[in-house]
mmCIF file of the C-alpha atoms, coordinates in Angstrom:
data_MODEL
# 
_entry.id   MODEL 
# 
loop_
_atom_site.group_PDB 
_atom_site.id 
_atom_site.type_symbol 
_atom_site.label_atom_id 
_atom_site.label_alt_id 
_atom_site.label_comp_id 
_atom_site.label_asym_id 
_atom_site.label_entity_id 
_atom_site.label_seq_id 
_atom_site.pdbx_PDB_ins_code 
_atom_site.Cartn_x 
_atom_site.Cartn_y 
_atom_site.Cartn_z 
_atom_site.occupancy 
_atom_site.B_iso_or_equiv 
_atom_site.pdbx_formal_charge 
_atom_site.auth_seq_id 
_atom_site.auth_comp_id 
_atom_site.auth_asym_id 
_atom_site.auth_atom_id 
_atom_site.pdbx_PDB_model_num 
ATOM 1   C CA . MET A 1 1   ? -15.050 6.463   8.957   1.00 0.00 ? 1   MET A CA 1 
ATOM 2   C CA . GLY A 1 2   ? -14.726 9.344   11.388  1.00 0.00 ? 2   GLY A CA 1 
ATOM 3   C CA . LEU A 1 3   ? -11.942 9.830   13.891  1.00 0.00 ? 3   LEU A CA 1 
ATOM 4   C CA . ASP A 1 4   ? -14.101 8.854   16.877  1.00 0.00 ? 4   ASP A CA 1 
ATOM 5   C CA . GLU A 1 5   ? -15.277 5.672   15.169  1.00 0.00 ? 5   GLU A CA 1 
ATOM 6   C CA . ALA A 1 6   ? -11.682 4.834   14.219  1.00 0.00 ? 6   ALA A CA 1 
ATOM 7   C CA . LYS A 1 7   ? -10.586 5.338   17.830  1.00 0.00 ? 7   LYS A CA 1 
ATOM 8   C CA . ARG A 1 8   ? -13.353 2.965   18.999  1.00 0.00 ? 8   ARG A CA 1 
ATOM 9   C CA . LEU A 1 9   ? -12.170 0.440   16.428  1.00 0.00 ? 9   LEU A CA 1 
ATOM 10  C CA . ILE A 1 10  ? -8.583  0.721   17.707  1.00 0.00 ? 10  ILE A CA 1 
ATOM 11  C CA . ASN A 1 11  ? -9.512  0.517   21.372  1.00 0.00 ? 11  ASN A CA 1 
ATOM 12  C CA . GLY A 1 12  ? -11.831 -2.453  20.795  1.00 0.00 ? 12  GLY A CA 1 
ATOM 13  C CA . TRP A 1 13  ? -9.091  -4.287  18.935  1.00 0.00 ? 13  TRP A CA 1 
ATOM 14  C CA . VAL A 1 14  ? -6.568  -3.580  21.723  1.00 0.00 ? 14  VAL A CA 1 
ATOM 15  C CA . ARG A 1 15  ? -9.005  -4.922  24.360  1.00 0.00 ? 15  ARG A CA 1 
ATOM 16  C CA . ARG A 1 16  ? -9.332  -8.170  22.385  1.00 0.00 ? 16  ARG A CA 1 
ATOM 17  C CA . GLU A 1 17  ? -5.763  -8.581  21.132  1.00 0.00 ? 17  GLU A CA 1 
ATOM 18  C CA . GLY A 1 18  ? -3.607  -6.934  23.784  1.00 0.00 ? 18  GLY A CA 1 
ATOM 19  C CA . SER A 1 19  ? -1.564  -3.792  24.113  1.00 0.00 ? 19  SER A CA 1 
ATOM 20  C CA . GLY A 1 20  ? 2.066   -4.952  24.076  1.00 0.00 ? 20  GLY A CA 1 
ATOM 21  C CA . ARG A 1 21  ? 4.651   -3.385  21.783  1.00 0.00 ? 21  ARG A CA 1 
ATOM 22  C CA . ASP A 1 22  ? 4.492   -6.484  19.639  1.00 0.00 ? 22  ASP A CA 1 
ATOM 23  C CA . ARG A 1 23  ? 0.894   -5.636  18.728  1.00 0.00 ? 23  ARG A CA 1 
ATOM 24  C CA . LEU A 1 24  ? 1.816   -2.568  16.666  1.00 0.00 ? 24  LEU A CA 1 
ATOM 25  C CA . LEU A 1 25  ? 2.169   -4.295  13.289  1.00 0.00 ? 25  LEU A CA 1 
ATOM 26  C CA . PRO A 1 26  ? -1.029  -6.359  13.675  1.00 0.00 ? 26  PRO A CA 1 
ATOM 27  C CA . LEU A 1 27  ? -2.902  -3.236  14.801  1.00 0.00 ? 27  LEU A CA 1 
ATOM 28  C CA . LEU A 1 28  ? -1.660  -1.251  11.807  1.00 0.00 ? 28  LEU A CA 1 
ATOM 29  C CA . HIS A 1 29  ? -2.721  -4.092  9.504   1.00 0.00 ? 29  HIS A CA 1 
ATOM 30  C CA . MET A 1 30  ? -6.161  -4.183  11.096  1.00 0.00 ? 30  MET A CA 1 
ATOM 31  C CA . VAL A 1 31  ? -6.626  -0.424  10.713  1.00 0.00 ? 31  VAL A CA 1 
ATOM 32  C CA . GLN A 1 32  ? -5.549  -0.550  7.088   1.00 0.00 ? 32  GLN A CA 1 
ATOM 33  C CA . ASP A 1 33  ? -7.778  -3.540  6.370   1.00 0.00 ? 33  ASP A CA 1 
ATOM 34  C CA . GLU A 1 34  ? -10.792 -1.847  7.958   1.00 0.00 ? 34  GLU A CA 1 
ATOM 35  C CA . ILE A 1 35  ? -10.306 1.720   6.776   1.00 0.00 ? 35  ILE A CA 1 
ATOM 36  C CA . GLY A 1 36  ? -8.159  1.231   3.669   1.00 0.00 ? 36  GLY A CA 1 
ATOM 37  C CA . TYR A 1 37  ? -5.287  3.369   4.909   1.00 0.00 ? 37  TYR A CA 1 
ATOM 38  C CA . ILE A 1 38  ? -3.795  4.723   8.142   1.00 0.00 ? 38  ILE A CA 1 
ATOM 39  C CA . ASP A 1 39  ? -4.488  8.408   8.436   1.00 0.00 ? 39  ASP A CA 1 
ATOM 40  C CA . ASP A 1 40  ? -1.871  10.479  10.257  1.00 0.00 ? 40  ASP A CA 1 
ATOM 41  C CA . THR A 1 41  ? -4.600  11.678  12.634  1.00 0.00 ? 41  THR A CA 1 
ATOM 42  C CA . LEU A 1 42  ? -4.802  8.110   13.984  1.00 0.00 ? 42  LEU A CA 1 
ATOM 43  C CA . VAL A 1 43  ? -1.141  7.949   15.016  1.00 0.00 ? 43  VAL A CA 1 
ATOM 44  C CA . PRO A 1 44  ? -1.739  9.527   18.462  1.00 0.00 ? 44  PRO A CA 1 
ATOM 45  C CA . ALA A 1 45  ? -4.633  7.123   19.168  1.00 0.00 ? 45  ALA A CA 1 
ATOM 46  C CA . ILE A 1 46  ? -2.576  4.108   18.118  1.00 0.00 ? 46  ILE A CA 1 
ATOM 47  C CA . ALA A 1 47  ? 0.395   5.291   20.193  1.00 0.00 ? 47  ALA A CA 1 
ATOM 48  C CA . ALA A 1 48  ? -1.795  5.838   23.257  1.00 0.00 ? 48  ALA A CA 1 
ATOM 49  C CA . ALA A 1 49  ? -3.532  2.463   22.871  1.00 0.00 ? 49  ALA A CA 1 
ATOM 50  C CA . LEU A 1 50  ? -0.183  0.620   22.824  1.00 0.00 ? 50  LEU A CA 1 
ATOM 51  C CA . ASN A 1 51  ? 1.676   2.931   25.244  1.00 0.00 ? 51  ASN A CA 1 
ATOM 52  C CA . LEU A 1 52  ? 4.155   3.915   22.548  1.00 0.00 ? 52  LEU A CA 1 
ATOM 53  C CA . SER A 1 53  ? 5.420   7.290   21.445  1.00 0.00 ? 53  SER A CA 1 
ATOM 54  C CA . ARG A 1 54  ? 4.005   8.927   18.346  1.00 0.00 ? 54  ARG A CA 1 
ATOM 55  C CA . ALA A 1 55  ? 7.513   8.726   16.908  1.00 0.00 ? 55  ALA A CA 1 
ATOM 56  C CA . ASP A 1 56  ? 7.518   4.935   17.393  1.00 0.00 ? 56  ASP A CA 1 
ATOM 57  C CA . VAL A 1 57  ? 4.271   4.563   15.486  1.00 0.00 ? 57  VAL A CA 1 
ATOM 58  C CA . HIS A 1 58  ? 5.231   7.079   12.810  1.00 0.00 ? 58  HIS A CA 1 
ATOM 59  C CA . GLY A 1 59  ? 8.595   5.364   12.327  1.00 0.00 ? 59  GLY A CA 1 
ATOM 60  C CA . VAL A 1 60  ? 7.014   1.970   11.733  1.00 0.00 ? 60  VAL A CA 1 
ATOM 61  C CA . LEU A 1 61  ? 4.238   3.401   9.589   1.00 0.00 ? 61  LEU A CA 1 
ATOM 62  C CA . THR A 1 62  ? 6.676   5.167   7.281   1.00 0.00 ? 62  THR A CA 1 
ATOM 63  C CA . PHE A 1 63  ? 9.293   2.383   7.209   1.00 0.00 ? 63  PHE A CA 1 
ATOM 64  C CA . TYR A 1 64  ? 7.060   -0.277  5.669   1.00 0.00 ? 64  TYR A CA 1 
ATOM 65  C CA . HIS A 1 65  ? 5.955   0.536   2.118   1.00 0.00 ? 65  HIS A CA 1 
ATOM 66  C CA . ASP A 1 66  ? 2.781   -1.545  2.308   1.00 0.00 ? 66  ASP A CA 1 
ATOM 67  C CA . TYR A 1 67  ? 1.154   0.729   4.872   1.00 0.00 ? 67  TYR A CA 1 
ATOM 68  C CA . ARG A 1 68  ? -0.884  3.404   3.160   1.00 0.00 ? 68  ARG A CA 1 
ATOM 69  C CA . ARG A 1 69  ? -1.206  6.894   4.605   1.00 0.00 ? 69  ARG A CA 1 
ATOM 70  C CA . GLN A 1 70  ? -3.735  7.971   1.985   1.00 0.00 ? 70  GLN A CA 1 
ATOM 71  C CA . PRO A 1 71  ? -6.600  6.120   0.321   1.00 0.00 ? 71  PRO A CA 1 
ATOM 72  C CA . ALA A 1 72  ? -5.570  3.974   -2.645  1.00 0.00 ? 72  ALA A CA 1 
ATOM 73  C CA . GLY A 1 73  ? -7.264  3.928   -6.000  1.00 0.00 ? 73  GLY A CA 1 
ATOM 74  C CA . ARG A 1 74  ? -9.845  1.337   -6.998  1.00 0.00 ? 74  ARG A CA 1 
ATOM 75  C CA . HIS A 1 75  ? -7.097  -0.597  -8.816  1.00 0.00 ? 75  HIS A CA 1 
ATOM 76  C CA . ILE A 1 76  ? -3.539  -0.911  -7.540  1.00 0.00 ? 76  ILE A CA 1 
ATOM 77  C CA . VAL A 1 77  ? -0.714  -1.463  -10.010 1.00 0.00 ? 77  VAL A CA 1 
ATOM 78  C CA . LYS A 1 78  ? 2.664   -2.211  -8.467  1.00 0.00 ? 78  LYS A CA 1 
ATOM 79  C CA . LEU A 1 79  ? 5.729   -2.304  -10.707 1.00 0.00 ? 79  LEU A CA 1 
ATOM 80  C CA . CYS A 1 80  ? 8.882   -4.069  -9.604  1.00 0.00 ? 80  CYS A CA 1 
ATOM 81  C CA . ARG A 1 81  ? 11.903  -1.806  -9.197  1.00 0.00 ? 81  ARG A CA 1 
ATOM 82  C CA . ALA A 1 82  ? 14.356  -4.459  -8.088  1.00 0.00 ? 82  ALA A CA 1 
ATOM 83  C CA . GLU A 1 83  ? 17.645  -4.881  -9.918  1.00 0.00 ? 83  GLU A CA 1 
ATOM 84  C CA . SER A 1 84  ? 16.606  -7.819  -12.089 1.00 0.00 ? 84  SER A CA 1 
ATOM 85  C CA . CYS A 1 85  ? 13.471  -6.092  -13.394 1.00 0.00 ? 85  CYS A CA 1 
ATOM 86  C CA . GLN A 1 86  ? 15.439  -2.885  -13.935 1.00 0.00 ? 86  GLN A CA 1 
ATOM 87  C CA . ALA A 1 87  ? 18.022  -4.828  -15.950 1.00 0.00 ? 87  ALA A CA 1 
ATOM 88  C CA . ARG A 1 88  ? 15.156  -6.156  -18.079 1.00 0.00 ? 88  ARG A CA 1 
ATOM 89  C CA . GLY A 1 89  ? 13.796  -2.734  -18.983 1.00 0.00 ? 89  GLY A CA 1 
ATOM 90  C CA . GLY A 1 90  ? 11.851  -1.882  -15.861 1.00 0.00 ? 90  GLY A CA 1 
ATOM 91  C CA . ALA A 1 91  ? 12.534  1.856   -16.098 1.00 0.00 ? 91  ALA A CA 1 
ATOM 92  C CA . ALA A 1 92  ? 11.060  2.044   -19.605 1.00 0.00 ? 92  ALA A CA 1 
ATOM 93  C CA . VAL A 1 93  ? 8.075   -0.059  -18.503 1.00 0.00 ? 93  VAL A CA 1 
ATOM 94  C CA . GLU A 1 94  ? 7.534   2.291   -15.592 1.00 0.00 ? 94  GLU A CA 1 
ATOM 95  C CA . ALA A 1 95  ? 7.576   5.363   -17.837 1.00 0.00 ? 95  ALA A CA 1 
ATOM 96  C CA . ALA A 1 96  ? 5.176   3.741   -20.305 1.00 0.00 ? 96  ALA A CA 1 
ATOM 97  C CA . ALA A 1 97  ? 2.867   2.580   -17.511 1.00 0.00 ? 97  ALA A CA 1 
ATOM 98  C CA . ALA A 1 98  ? 2.729   6.059   -16.000 1.00 0.00 ? 98  ALA A CA 1 
ATOM 99  C CA . GLU A 1 99  ? 1.812   7.502   -19.404 1.00 0.00 ? 99  GLU A CA 1 
ATOM 100 C CA . ARG A 1 100 ? -0.828  4.882   -20.270 1.00 0.00 ? 100 ARG A CA 1 
ATOM 101 C CA . LEU A 1 101 ? -2.423  4.866   -16.838 1.00 0.00 ? 101 LEU A CA 1 
ATOM 102 C CA . GLY A 1 102 ? -2.303  8.635   -16.534 1.00 0.00 ? 102 GLY A CA 1 
ATOM 103 C CA . VAL A 1 103 ? -0.658  8.643   -13.129 1.00 0.00 ? 103 VAL A CA 1 
ATOM 104 C CA . ALA A 1 104 ? 2.883   9.149   -11.867 1.00 0.00 ? 104 ALA A CA 1 
ATOM 105 C CA . MET A 1 105 ? 4.692   6.501   -9.842  1.00 0.00 ? 105 MET A CA 1 
ATOM 106 C CA . GLY A 1 106 ? 3.690   6.681   -6.183  1.00 0.00 ? 106 GLY A CA 1 
ATOM 107 C CA . GLU A 1 107 ? 0.457   8.541   -6.944  1.00 0.00 ? 107 GLU A CA 1 
ATOM 108 C CA . THR A 1 108 ? -3.259  7.875   -7.294  1.00 0.00 ? 108 THR A CA 1 
ATOM 109 C CA . ARG A 1 109 ? -5.009  9.209   -10.359 1.00 0.00 ? 109 ARG A CA 1 
ATOM 110 C CA . ARG A 1 110 ? -7.340  12.139  -9.624  1.00 0.00 ? 110 ARG A CA 1 
ATOM 111 C CA . ASP A 1 111 ? -10.430 10.093  -10.466 1.00 0.00 ? 111 ASP A CA 1 
ATOM 112 C CA . GLY A 1 112 ? -9.386  7.477   -7.884  1.00 0.00 ? 112 GLY A CA 1 
ATOM 113 C CA . GLN A 1 113 ? -9.415  4.713   -10.486 1.00 0.00 ? 113 GLN A CA 1 
ATOM 114 C CA . VAL A 1 114 ? -5.785  3.583   -10.202 1.00 0.00 ? 114 VAL A CA 1 
ATOM 115 C CA . THR A 1 115 ? -2.762  3.848   -7.932  1.00 0.00 ? 115 THR A CA 1 
ATOM 116 C CA . LEU A 1 116 ? 0.709   3.205   -9.374  1.00 0.00 ? 116 LEU A CA 1 
ATOM 117 C CA . GLU A 1 117 ? 3.276   2.073   -6.816  1.00 0.00 ? 117 GLU A CA 1 
ATOM 118 C CA . PRO A 1 118 ? 6.772   0.623   -6.735  1.00 0.00 ? 118 PRO A CA 1 
ATOM 119 C CA . VAL A 1 119 ? 7.441   -2.783  -5.232  1.00 0.00 ? 119 VAL A CA 1 
ATOM 120 C CA . TYR A 1 120 ? 10.866  -4.183  -4.508  1.00 0.00 ? 120 TYR A CA 1 
ATOM 121 C CA . CYS A 1 121 ? 11.124  -7.745  -5.830  1.00 0.00 ? 121 CYS A CA 1 
ATOM 122 C CA . LEU A 1 122 ? 8.246   -10.085 -6.410  1.00 0.00 ? 122 LEU A CA 1 
ATOM 123 C CA . GLY A 1 123 ? 10.513  -13.142 -6.555  1.00 0.00 ? 123 GLY A CA 1 
ATOM 124 C CA . LEU A 1 124 ? 9.913   -13.608 -10.288 1.00 0.00 ? 124 LEU A CA 1 
ATOM 125 C CA . CYS A 1 125 ? 13.298  -12.283 -11.365 1.00 0.00 ? 125 CYS A CA 1 
ATOM 126 C CA . ALA A 1 126 ? 13.840  -14.717 -14.248 1.00 0.00 ? 126 ALA A CA 1 
ATOM 127 C CA . ILE A 1 127 ? 10.681  -13.590 -16.028 1.00 0.00 ? 127 ILE A CA 1 
ATOM 128 C CA . GLY A 1 128 ? 10.674  -9.828  -15.411 1.00 0.00 ? 128 GLY A CA 1 
ATOM 129 C CA . PRO A 1 129 ? 9.898   -7.071  -15.622 1.00 0.00 ? 129 PRO A CA 1 
ATOM 130 C CA . ASN A 1 130 ? 7.046   -7.886  -13.276 1.00 0.00 ? 130 ASN A CA 1 
ATOM 131 C CA . ALA A 1 131 ? 4.018   -6.266  -11.737 1.00 0.00 ? 131 ALA A CA 1 
ATOM 132 C CA . LEU A 1 132 ? 1.214   -6.911  -9.298  1.00 0.00 ? 132 LEU A CA 1 
ATOM 133 C CA . ILE A 1 133 ? -2.196  -5.907  -10.595 1.00 0.00 ? 133 ILE A CA 1 
ATOM 134 C CA . ASN A 1 134 ? -4.677  -5.820  -7.718  1.00 0.00 ? 134 ASN A CA 1 
ATOM 135 C CA . GLY A 1 135 ? -2.512  -8.432  -5.975  1.00 0.00 ? 135 GLY A CA 1 
ATOM 136 C CA . ARG A 1 136 ? -2.215  -10.702 -9.053  1.00 0.00 ? 136 ARG A CA 1 
ATOM 137 C CA . PRO A 1 137 ? 1.349   -11.203 -10.345 1.00 0.00 ? 137 PRO A CA 1 
ATOM 138 C CA . VAL A 1 138 ? 1.948   -10.446 -14.011 1.00 0.00 ? 138 VAL A CA 1 
ATOM 139 C CA . ALA A 1 139 ? 5.308   -11.310 -15.585 1.00 0.00 ? 139 ALA A CA 1 
ATOM 140 C CA . ARG A 1 140 ? 7.116   -10.251 -18.734 1.00 0.00 ? 140 ARG A CA 1 
ATOM 141 C CA . ILE A 1 141 ? 5.539   -6.818  -18.829 1.00 0.00 ? 141 ILE A CA 1 
ATOM 142 C CA . ASP A 1 142 ? 5.801   -5.376  -22.325 1.00 0.00 ? 142 ASP A CA 1 
ATOM 143 C CA . SER A 1 143 ? 3.767   -2.976  -24.435 1.00 0.00 ? 143 SER A CA 1 
ATOM 144 C CA . ALA A 1 144 ? 0.985   -5.518  -25.026 1.00 0.00 ? 144 ALA A CA 1 
ATOM 145 C CA . ALA A 1 145 ? 0.820   -6.337  -21.313 1.00 0.00 ? 145 ALA A CA 1 
ATOM 146 C CA . LEU A 1 146 ? 0.601   -2.626  -20.490 1.00 0.00 ? 146 LEU A CA 1 
ATOM 147 C CA . ASP A 1 147 ? -2.312  -2.299  -22.935 1.00 0.00 ? 147 ASP A CA 1 
ATOM 148 C CA . ARG A 1 148 ? -4.125  -5.159  -21.157 1.00 0.00 ? 148 ARG A CA 1 
ATOM 149 C CA . ILE A 1 149 ? -3.400  -3.625  -17.755 1.00 0.00 ? 149 ILE A CA 1 
ATOM 150 C CA . ALA A 1 150 ? -4.638  -0.198  -18.881 1.00 0.00 ? 150 ALA A CA 1 
ATOM 151 C CA . ALA A 1 151 ? -7.851  -1.783  -20.218 1.00 0.00 ? 151 ALA A CA 1 
ATOM 152 C CA . GLU A 1 152 ? -8.333  -3.747  -16.983 1.00 0.00 ? 152 GLU A CA 1 
ATOM 153 C CA . VAL A 1 153 ? -8.027  -0.718  -14.735 1.00 0.00 ? 153 VAL A CA 1 
ATOM 154 C CA . ALA A 1 154 ? -10.248 1.363   -17.025 1.00 0.00 ? 154 ALA A CA 1 
ATOM 155 C CA . ALA A 1 155 ? -13.128 -1.102  -16.516 1.00 0.00 ? 155 ALA A CA 1 
# 
């Protein structure tokens, strides 16, 4: 989607949904849902549409981890980094996942097949370490689970 088309999308949404400050999060969600991520070049258009400063929009965009500023891979693997999962071997799982998936934490593999991201607590602390694979929770991540995940994202 080009910049002009994205601006039309934003302005159309604002006409339908309103332009108050409270519309920033819903607008960011809409842009991400429609485009897949929120490109930095859209920040001025979003700020203008809601009568906010670029700093306001940038601050919100960078505060929340679920907003993407670059396209994600075809598969998204999120590994829990909360204390409980870390106490259950999360750091070793993360290192093994990065090796098996061929991508560092916080990155998308060059072929665009998989993105590996941290997530901070999935609410499954008693059965960690945990992950979200394309939005599906997976508990008790171990070597066998990593093999299944690697096979799933390779498909």
